[in-house]
XYZ file of C-alpha atoms in Angstrom:
645
model
C 99.015 207.921 119.611
C 99.970 207.702 115.932
C 99.455 204.667 113.703
C 103.198 204.200 113.493
C 103.613 204.067 117.276
C 100.714 201.626 117.668
C 102.068 199.160 115.149
C 104.647 196.543 116.172
C 108.105 197.099 114.719
C 109.562 193.894 113.296
C 112.557 193.047 111.154
C 112.351 191.145 107.890
C 113.707 188.055 109.625
C 111.185 188.327 112.471
C 108.349 188.658 109.950
C 109.501 185.476 108.224
C 109.704 183.670 111.544
C 106.086 184.585 112.325
C 104.963 183.305 108.929
C 107.021 180.129 109.349
C 105.534 179.448 112.783
C 102.039 179.660 111.272
C 102.777 176.956 108.710
C 101.602 173.411 109.117
C 104.941 171.800 109.908
C 104.116 168.163 109.206
C 103.005 166.205 106.154
C 100.805 163.483 107.614
C 99.139 162.593 104.320
C 100.432 162.236 100.765
C 100.350 165.198 98.404
C 100.397 164.871 94.617
C 101.700 168.410 94.134
C 104.386 168.095 96.818
C 105.652 164.944 95.132
C 105.519 166.696 91.761
C 107.876 169.428 92.956
C 110.214 166.709 94.272
C 110.373 165.165 90.813
C 108.081 162.256 91.637
C 105.040 161.955 89.369
C 102.563 160.069 91.603
C 99.743 159.516 89.121
C 98.302 156.926 91.506
C 97.334 159.716 93.906
C 94.885 161.262 91.404
C 93.995 158.415 89.024
C 91.444 156.902 88.853
C 89.748 160.240 89.427
C 88.078 160.302 92.864
C 84.282 160.501 92.705
C 81.524 161.500 95.147
C 79.050 158.989 96.535
C 75.590 158.543 95.054
C 74.026 160.164 98.118
C 76.339 163.166 97.843
C 75.485 163.572 94.171
C 71.749 163.350 94.796
C 71.836 165.886 97.608
C 74.003 168.237 95.570
C 71.979 168.014 92.381
C 68.720 168.623 94.239
C 70.085 171.838 95.715
C 71.570 172.977 92.390
C 68.144 172.600 90.759
C 66.565 174.832 93.432
C 69.393 177.341 93.222
C 69.183 177.524 89.426
C 65.475 178.282 89.608
C 66.170 180.988 92.187
C 68.920 182.768 90.256
C 66.969 182.581 86.998
C 63.821 184.079 88.516
C 64.967 186.241 91.427
C 68.439 187.572 90.581
C 68.977 190.563 88.290
C 72.724 190.841 87.821
C 72.403 194.068 85.856
C 70.440 195.704 88.679
C 73.085 194.689 91.222
C 75.776 196.202 88.987
C 73.869 199.458 88.486
C 72.867 199.946 92.125
C 76.083 198.466 93.566
C 74.058 196.475 96.073
C 72.461 193.065 96.355
C 68.774 193.625 97.165
C 67.846 192.588 100.688
C 65.082 190.364 99.339
C 67.635 188.389 97.308
C 69.779 187.798 100.399
C 66.668 186.832 102.365
C 65.736 184.387 99.622
C 69.197 182.830 99.724
C 68.849 182.410 103.485
C 65.484 180.677 103.057
C 67.012 178.426 100.404
C 69.727 177.354 102.838
C 72.536 178.833 100.745
C 74.251 180.263 103.834
C 74.702 176.741 105.171
C 75.834 174.821 102.114
C 78.959 173.487 103.862
C 77.520 173.268 107.380
C 76.627 169.862 108.808
C 72.871 169.074 108.743
C 72.908 168.525 112.512
C 73.502 172.274 112.813
C 70.831 173.158 110.259
C 73.058 173.208 107.194
C 72.835 171.376 103.879
C 76.034 169.372 104.309
C 77.132 169.687 100.690
C 80.526 168.434 99.605
C 83.264 170.825 98.484
C 82.565 169.710 94.908
C 78.898 170.735 95.025
C 79.596 173.811 97.079
C 81.870 174.965 94.273
C 79.303 174.071 91.632
C 76.768 176.184 93.515
C 79.178 179.127 93.765
C 79.894 178.872 90.037
C 76.171 178.864 89.253
C 75.197 181.787 91.457
C 78.373 183.675 90.553
C 77.499 183.488 86.862
C 74.298 185.396 87.646
C 76.057 187.893 89.912
C 79.705 187.616 90.996
C 78.851 189.769 94.017
C 76.511 187.070 95.325
C 79.186 184.451 94.797
C 81.592 186.520 96.896
C 78.971 187.070 99.619
C 78.372 183.329 100.015
C 82.021 182.395 99.685
C 83.312 184.950 102.201
C 80.628 183.790 104.649
C 81.369 180.055 104.379
C 84.910 179.609 103.060
C 86.736 181.973 105.417
C 84.000 183.343 107.670
C 82.801 181.787 110.932
C 81.621 178.348 109.649
C 84.940 177.016 108.294
C 87.289 177.830 111.203
C 84.685 176.611 113.698
C 84.222 173.417 111.711
C 87.961 172.755 111.925
C 88.965 174.281 115.276
C 85.818 175.179 117.230
C 84.715 173.554 120.470
C 81.452 171.574 120.559
C 79.880 174.438 122.502
C 80.965 177.015 119.917
C 79.570 174.913 117.106
C 76.247 174.533 118.917
C 76.059 178.302 119.552
C 77.114 179.716 116.216
C 76.726 177.209 113.370
C 72.898 177.064 113.423
C 72.852 180.852 113.127
C 75.361 180.786 110.256
C 73.368 178.089 108.456
C 70.126 180.035 108.207
C 70.139 183.639 109.400
C 73.502 185.203 110.209
C 76.070 186.451 107.688
C 79.707 186.212 108.739
C 82.944 187.948 107.740
C 86.682 187.374 108.213
C 88.795 190.277 109.530
C 92.569 190.007 109.215
C 93.823 192.787 106.915
C 94.598 196.227 108.336
C 95.333 199.504 106.520
C 99.071 198.920 106.872
C 99.085 195.116 107.083
C 98.364 192.791 104.189
C 100.391 189.614 103.791
C 102.775 190.558 106.632
C 100.803 189.607 109.761
C 103.802 190.040 112.057
C 102.930 193.759 112.105
C 99.304 193.212 113.112
C 98.258 196.083 115.378
C 94.749 195.152 116.532
C 95.027 194.031 120.142
C 92.989 191.771 122.390
C 93.929 192.482 125.997
C 92.837 189.869 128.582
C 90.554 191.284 131.267
C 89.063 188.738 133.636
C 86.947 186.282 131.659
C 87.008 188.505 128.562
C 89.311 190.127 126.048
C 89.125 193.800 125.098
C 89.651 194.483 121.391
C 91.073 197.706 119.922
C 92.100 198.351 116.331
C 91.009 198.908 112.736
C 90.378 196.315 110.030
C 90.312 197.060 106.292
C 88.573 195.364 103.324
C 86.170 193.417 105.492
C 84.176 191.553 102.845
C 80.616 191.119 104.173
C 81.635 193.352 107.092
C 78.997 195.991 106.339
C 76.114 193.514 106.692
C 77.700 190.848 108.901
C 76.159 189.512 112.089
C 79.215 187.531 113.174
C 82.911 188.217 112.661
C 86.092 186.167 112.807
C 88.669 188.673 114.059
C 92.427 188.212 114.226
C 94.008 190.236 117.040
C 97.283 190.260 118.938
C 97.113 189.147 122.575
C 99.960 190.714 124.601
C 102.163 188.207 126.380
C 101.617 188.332 130.137
C 101.443 186.113 133.178
C 99.110 183.232 132.361
C 98.825 184.276 128.734
C 101.025 182.909 125.970
C 99.983 185.779 123.744
C 100.322 186.052 119.977
C 97.898 186.467 117.094
C 94.603 184.885 118.127
C 91.230 184.252 116.478
C 87.891 185.297 118.013
C 84.227 185.057 117.095
C 82.782 188.518 117.664
C 79.171 189.679 117.565
C 79.105 192.394 114.886
C 76.587 194.440 116.870
C 78.770 194.618 119.973
C 79.205 197.982 121.656
C 82.333 199.718 120.410
C 82.251 198.317 116.850
C 81.812 200.889 114.087
C 81.699 200.171 110.367
C 83.221 203.460 109.248
C 83.030 203.096 105.497
C 81.493 200.963 102.768
C 84.262 200.652 100.202
C 83.771 200.934 96.424
C 85.790 199.067 93.806
C 86.377 198.812 90.061
C 84.502 195.505 90.027
C 82.278 193.398 92.261
C 80.271 196.524 92.909
C 77.619 194.746 94.941
C 79.884 193.433 97.677
C 79.469 194.749 101.221
C 83.089 195.506 102.006
C 84.066 198.034 104.645
C 86.385 199.468 107.269
C 85.648 198.273 110.808
C 86.917 199.934 113.983
C 87.053 198.232 117.388
C 87.166 200.458 120.466
C 87.151 198.748 123.845
C 85.064 195.874 122.457
C 84.549 193.230 125.106
C 84.628 189.633 123.811
C 84.004 186.642 126.125
C 86.988 184.296 126.448
C 84.680 181.454 125.409
C 84.545 183.066 121.952
C 88.253 182.507 121.365
C 88.908 179.954 118.604
C 91.736 177.626 119.547
C 94.635 178.615 121.763
C 96.244 182.001 122.116
C 98.830 182.466 119.398
C 97.207 179.999 117.004
C 95.273 182.564 114.960
C 97.528 182.621 111.903
C 97.713 178.845 111.742
C 93.915 178.720 111.914
C 93.681 181.294 109.129
C 96.149 179.502 106.857
C 94.629 176.075 107.479
C 91.163 177.454 106.779
C 92.418 178.847 103.475
C 93.739 175.458 102.348
C 90.217 174.546 101.284
C 88.754 178.062 101.434
C 90.821 179.061 98.408
C 88.994 176.459 96.312
C 85.948 178.721 96.135
C 87.834 181.245 94.024
C 88.558 178.836 91.137
C 84.816 178.165 91.042
C 84.153 181.769 90.002
C 86.907 181.560 87.389
C 85.493 178.347 85.946
C 82.069 179.985 85.720
C 83.665 182.949 83.955
C 85.409 180.647 81.492
C 82.179 178.838 80.667
C 80.414 182.141 80.023
C 83.332 183.466 77.948
C 83.157 180.328 75.816
C 79.404 180.669 75.308
C 79.607 184.328 74.279
C 82.672 183.755 72.087
C 80.930 180.885 70.296
C 77.680 182.739 69.684
C 79.248 186.083 68.762
C 81.981 184.657 66.552
C 79.481 182.663 64.540
C 77.223 185.691 64.016
C 79.845 188.353 63.315
C 81.306 188.276 59.797
C 84.465 189.959 58.535
C 85.864 189.671 55.012
C 83.267 187.170 53.920
C 83.300 184.678 56.794
C 82.554 184.404 60.526
C 85.329 185.902 62.657
C 85.806 182.545 64.381
C 87.106 181.192 61.057
C 89.946 183.711 61.064
C 92.975 182.128 62.695
C 93.781 185.085 64.958
C 90.339 184.903 66.569
C 90.101 181.124 66.401
C 93.257 180.762 68.486
C 91.640 182.833 71.240
C 88.514 180.687 71.191
C 90.597 177.516 71.364
C 92.488 178.944 74.348
C 89.246 179.805 76.162
C 87.720 176.346 75.533
C 90.821 174.361 76.480
C 91.596 176.482 79.533
C 88.036 176.305 80.839
C 88.214 172.519 80.612
C 91.544 172.499 82.448
C 90.424 174.847 85.217
C 87.314 172.781 85.829
C 89.508 169.682 85.958
C 91.811 171.312 88.528
C 88.892 172.574 90.602
C 86.983 169.285 90.652
C 90.034 167.145 91.315
C 91.228 169.368 94.174
C 87.727 169.629 95.623
C 87.098 165.894 95.498
C 90.446 165.248 97.165
C 89.415 167.725 99.867
C 86.151 165.844 100.351
C 87.858 162.471 100.639
C 90.495 163.860 103.021
C 92.989 161.211 101.924
C 95.564 163.705 100.693
C 97.135 166.871 102.030
C 95.944 169.454 99.500
C 97.562 172.613 100.845
C 99.677 172.940 97.671
C 96.937 171.742 95.318
C 94.478 174.310 96.700
C 97.034 177.085 96.375
C 97.964 176.038 92.830
C 94.288 175.920 91.878
C 93.802 179.465 93.157
C 96.951 180.693 91.410
C 96.347 179.285 87.950
C 92.586 179.926 87.986
C 92.934 183.594 88.917
C 95.599 184.225 86.270
C 93.920 182.241 83.491
C 90.444 183.512 84.358
C 91.586 187.096 83.881
C 93.301 186.221 80.590
C 90.195 184.491 79.236
C 88.041 187.523 80.029
C 90.598 189.793 78.373
C 90.549 187.617 75.259
C 86.739 187.747 75.169
C 86.831 191.550 75.264
C 89.285 191.451 72.358
C 87.088 189.056 70.394
C 84.127 191.368 70.914
C 86.175 194.390 69.794
C 84.568 197.768 70.511
C 81.497 196.005 71.871
C 83.692 194.308 74.454
C 84.678 197.731 75.810
C 81.077 198.993 75.807
C 78.861 198.428 78.838
C 75.917 196.052 78.720
C 73.482 198.901 79.417
C 74.869 200.956 76.540
C 74.659 198.017 74.161
C 71.055 197.348 75.172
C 70.138 201.056 74.880
C 71.088 201.066 71.225
C 69.273 197.828 70.470
C 71.932 195.134 70.799
C 72.354 192.247 73.158
C 73.596 193.554 76.510
C 76.732 191.440 76.985
C 78.643 192.494 80.152
C 82.125 191.494 78.927
C 83.817 194.605 80.327
C 82.146 193.995 83.681
C 83.515 190.458 83.785
C 87.014 191.806 83.196
C 86.594 194.241 86.081
C 85.039 191.644 88.361
C 87.773 189.058 87.785
C 90.703 191.396 88.325
C 90.508 191.140 92.124
C 91.001 187.356 92.000
C 94.712 187.912 91.371
C 94.795 189.715 94.749
C 92.038 188.055 96.848
C 93.071 185.454 99.433
C 96.762 185.840 98.625
C 98.043 187.845 95.676
C 99.777 186.025 92.825
C 103.122 187.195 94.184
C 102.344 185.954 97.697
C 101.012 182.659 96.326
C 104.302 182.182 94.501
C 106.201 182.559 97.769
C 103.778 180.445 99.800
C 103.808 177.571 97.314
C 107.554 177.827 96.811
C 108.076 177.481 100.564
C 106.026 174.294 100.610
C 107.711 173.019 97.445
C 111.184 173.228 99.004
C 110.076 171.986 102.420
C 111.770 168.614 101.975
C 115.062 170.352 101.161
C 114.833 172.710 104.122
C 113.984 169.872 106.489
C 117.263 168.110 105.660
C 119.525 171.011 104.686
C 117.945 174.058 106.292
C 120.538 174.321 109.051
C 123.283 174.003 106.448
C 122.265 177.234 104.711
C 121.083 179.137 107.802
C 123.750 181.776 108.609
C 122.710 181.830 112.273
C 123.366 178.142 112.907
C 126.483 176.978 114.735
C 129.169 174.905 113.028
C 128.068 171.816 114.919
C 124.521 172.206 113.655
C 125.819 172.686 110.119
C 127.951 169.553 110.355
C 124.994 167.435 111.466
C 122.833 168.971 108.735
C 125.529 168.188 106.162
C 125.514 164.515 107.088
C 121.712 164.394 107.003
C 121.563 166.195 103.654
C 124.252 163.970 102.177
C 122.205 160.859 102.876
C 118.999 162.376 101.510
C 120.534 163.642 98.270
C 122.482 160.429 97.705
C 119.155 158.608 97.557
C 117.115 161.322 95.843
C 119.284 162.736 93.056
C 119.834 159.465 91.129
C 116.059 159.064 90.825
C 115.863 162.325 88.877
C 117.893 160.982 85.968
C 115.334 158.714 84.299
C 111.764 157.571 84.734
C 108.565 156.450 82.982
C 108.569 159.662 80.966
C 111.368 158.183 78.844
C 109.494 154.941 78.140
C 107.416 155.216 74.909
C 104.629 152.919 76.113
C 104.174 154.420 79.579
C 100.660 155.506 80.598
C 99.254 153.706 77.534
C 95.717 153.630 78.980
C 95.577 157.349 78.189
C 95.825 156.643 74.451
C 92.708 154.658 73.549
C 92.040 153.948 69.889
C 90.598 156.877 67.969
C 91.500 159.432 70.637
C 94.321 161.988 70.935
C 97.446 160.733 72.683
C 97.268 162.017 76.262
C 99.847 159.441 77.353
C 102.504 161.534 75.624
C 101.485 164.520 77.731
C 101.716 162.506 80.953
C 105.175 161.345 79.952
C 106.042 165.004 79.391
C 104.770 165.867 82.889
C 106.843 163.070 84.427
C 110.036 164.134 82.634
C 109.579 167.778 83.459
C 108.698 167.144 87.094
C 112.180 165.633 87.406
C 113.667 168.535 85.456
C 111.916 170.989 87.774
C 113.266 169.204 90.843
C 116.791 169.256 89.408
C 116.482 172.977 88.642
C 115.353 173.700 92.189
C 118.273 171.716 93.602
C 120.755 173.549 91.372
C 119.331 176.883 92.511
C 119.560 175.954 96.185
C 123.153 174.831 95.673
C 123.970 178.097 93.916
C 122.193 180.622 96.132
C 121.832 178.697 99.421
C 120.610 181.122 102.104
C 119.877 183.783 99.477
C 117.366 181.505 97.758
C 114.442 183.143 99.547
C 115.320 186.482 97.890
C 115.156 185.032 94.365
C 111.456 185.659 93.994
C 111.553 185.775 90.196
C 113.115 182.320 90.029
C 110.758 180.898 92.664
C 107.727 182.341 90.888
C 108.695 180.604 87.640
C 109.270 177.317 89.465
C 105.782 177.546 90.933
C 104.218 178.488 87.591
C 105.812 175.437 85.973
C 104.400 173.273 88.762
C 100.958 174.815 88.274
C 101.039 174.014 84.551
C 102.148 170.425 85.183
C 99.397 169.991 87.776
C 96.771 171.376 85.389
C 97.980 169.083 82.598
C 97.739 166.074 84.906
C 94.257 167.018 86.117
C 93.065 167.578 82.533
C 94.253 164.167 81.355
C 92.779 162.379 84.364
C 89.425 164.138 83.956
C 89.295 163.390 80.230
C 89.905 159.710 80.895
C 87.231 159.674 83.613
C 84.687 161.216 81.232
C 85.640 158.746 78.502
C 85.139 155.719 80.751
C 81.773 157.123 81.828
C 80.688 157.718 78.257
C 80.278 161.452 78.886
C 81.674 163.372 75.886
C 84.911 161.437 76.171
C 86.204 162.097 72.664
C 85.586 165.838 72.992
C 87.145 165.863 76.474
C 90.264 164.194 75.072
C 90.446 166.860 72.362
C 90.190 169.676 74.893
C 92.759 168.065 77.191
C 95.094 167.565 74.238
C 94.700 171.208 73.185
C 95.320 172.478 76.714
C 98.391 170.296 77.197
C 99.896 171.454 73.906
C 99.293 175.079 74.842
C 100.628 174.462 78.348
C 103.789 172.799 77.080
C 104.696 175.964 75.171
C 104.305 177.997 78.372
C 106.348 175.459 80.354
C 109.227 175.562 77.879
C 109.266 179.353 78.040
C 109.262 179.296 81.846
C 112.137 176.810 81.955
C 114.121 179.061 79.634
C 113.458 182.057 81.836
C 114.704 180.269 84.956
C 118.245 181.049 83.920
C 117.876 183.626 81.131
C 115.933 186.605 82.426
C 116.121 190.284 83.332
C 116.017 189.856 87.124
C 119.413 191.502 87.723
C 118.816 194.557 85.543
C 115.305 194.863 86.954
C 116.769 195.209 90.442
C 119.095 197.959 89.217
C 116.228 199.855 87.614
C 114.195 199.559 90.817
C 117.105 200.994 92.797
C 117.180 203.902 90.345
C 113.436 204.489 90.563
C 113.427 204.489 94.367
C 116.551 206.650 94.430
C 114.960 209.290 92.213
C 117.241 208.733 89.211
C 114.349 208.673 86.750
C 112.061 211.396 88.044
C 112.680 213.278 84.794
C 110.726 210.497 83.071
C 107.600 211.512 85.009
C 107.505 215.058 83.587
C 104.762 216.203 81.229
C 101.766 214.919 83.165
C 99.390 215.952 85.922
C 98.482 213.638 88.795
C 94.676 213.431 89.275
C 95.022 211.783 92.702
C 93.467 213.597 95.650
C 95.512 214.813 98.599
C 95.938 212.635 101.659
C 98.281 210.105 103.231
C 99.128 206.899 101.387
C 97.905 204.906 104.389
C 95.135 206.145 106.677
C 95.860 206.764 110.349
C 94.707 203.707 112.284
C 95.494 204.826 115.806
C 93.224 203.063 118.306
C 90.413 205.064 119.813
C 86.724 205.807 119.580
C 85.238 206.326 116.145
C 84.095 209.759 115.073
C 82.215 208.492 112.048
C 78.670 207.294 111.419
C 78.180 203.557 111.784
C 77.091 202.223 108.368
C 76.607 198.669 109.612
C 73.257 197.354 108.337
C 72.399 193.762 109.274
C 69.824 192.194 106.958
C 66.762 190.803 108.710
């Protein structure tokens, strides 16, 4: 059987329906970001800044102190980069420290840290070696602990969580060689057989999969008598008969991660290992990622802090034309961007994480926005550091050290961070995911009106419903506190920059963003979902407004605590001014852009109209298919699975 014949054939509409069914349909709790996209600036939902309890802080700080000592004395990031492997003794040490169970409840042997301190720990360990940060994050944020915490039965928690807290590494297996963000085409099957399921299929890019003891596997259960069917989640023992890790993959960055290709052939999994109901696998995956995505901004914040440190030290030492390079405006602007953006990303991460800990708000959009802006800005900061370092930024740390200079791994950071724009939802997919949530209120009242498949009666009822909603909503987008000079005055204390002006800007532009979205829906109606360029810019504006809000709120919190308040206000002011320039550009590009001509060029490229432009080169790629054959069956390769004991 070929890969093509094994894979389900679905239309574009069917694929969207699968993704829509996996969404959380209800909003049971308030959401700052959701309100922001609706033009309602609910500062009360994030200010005063939520804070952890004294007990949570004490527990978190105690672990951070132990972890810092461990990474400073036991972790050699350069060795991990050179050998492309985390030493087994380092992983064993992390297990003994309890790092595998940072987010697991103490009653199951874990540390019970909050999301805030979990992220602080990931930032700390990731600064020593990003590969270790990924190992711990993949294990706890999307591996077995998180979905079991949210959806597991008491028996499953008792069986698996103690193992995950201390000894067993877990991995999450969703992606397949021909399936990324389109799960409707998932080909791995789980066929019911008595009190078990039999798994067959191939999974790609299984982070931690090479060394994992436990796996979360997404597989399609065929619909049959007594079985609802659909994509379903299972906990699978990685050493089960029929599982073969066929390859340990290598990448441009994160060279120490244990990422592989895993084949399942007639793998028997007890029905008691199924997480949730049949058909609920995608919803479990997406819900898990609501908070799981917050681990990625932690690595970007750590990167920003390190970029700032290196930029400060290097730019003070390196002189050009009679003064330190930092004093030249072209370089100084880059340093200002790194400092202000690092402050903003930490503000976004801590605010989103604390809201996740308190569980008062629905943070599905906030978590996605945090991932989006952190991954994009983190990469840009690393790129700017390489530019500040010049030729030394392009040179490896080992080469620098070999010729007697400080071994600064700036080029490694750039390589390591690049995957963050793809991990856990690429930037393009995040744009679509967030945009869908941002227009949810519109679709709930007017969705039938723009759906071409709905009957006239349905459209008539939707028209009446939409008319009432928009009659109440649109007038509120005309004016608000953003037009009142004294609004948010507590954010302009004497002797400090005026952050109140930035909050007024956010309020005004939240309404402008909502109006723009409404105009677009009125113009394109059912074709709105195809306007990905427009939707991406809408989301990017929302991300900037969210980051501005978080920065101002964090600066005010630090000021009231007496913790570098004046400096925090300066950084927040700098970030907001930089952000406002980006927002204005994005608003301009909503309606003045090259989307139409871009589509024409793409048609020409795919139609072969420009093949003449490709002449004059050689292609160094090796022969082989673009996508490997993933037909089910027994593996003919050596099993490279190596559990660490």
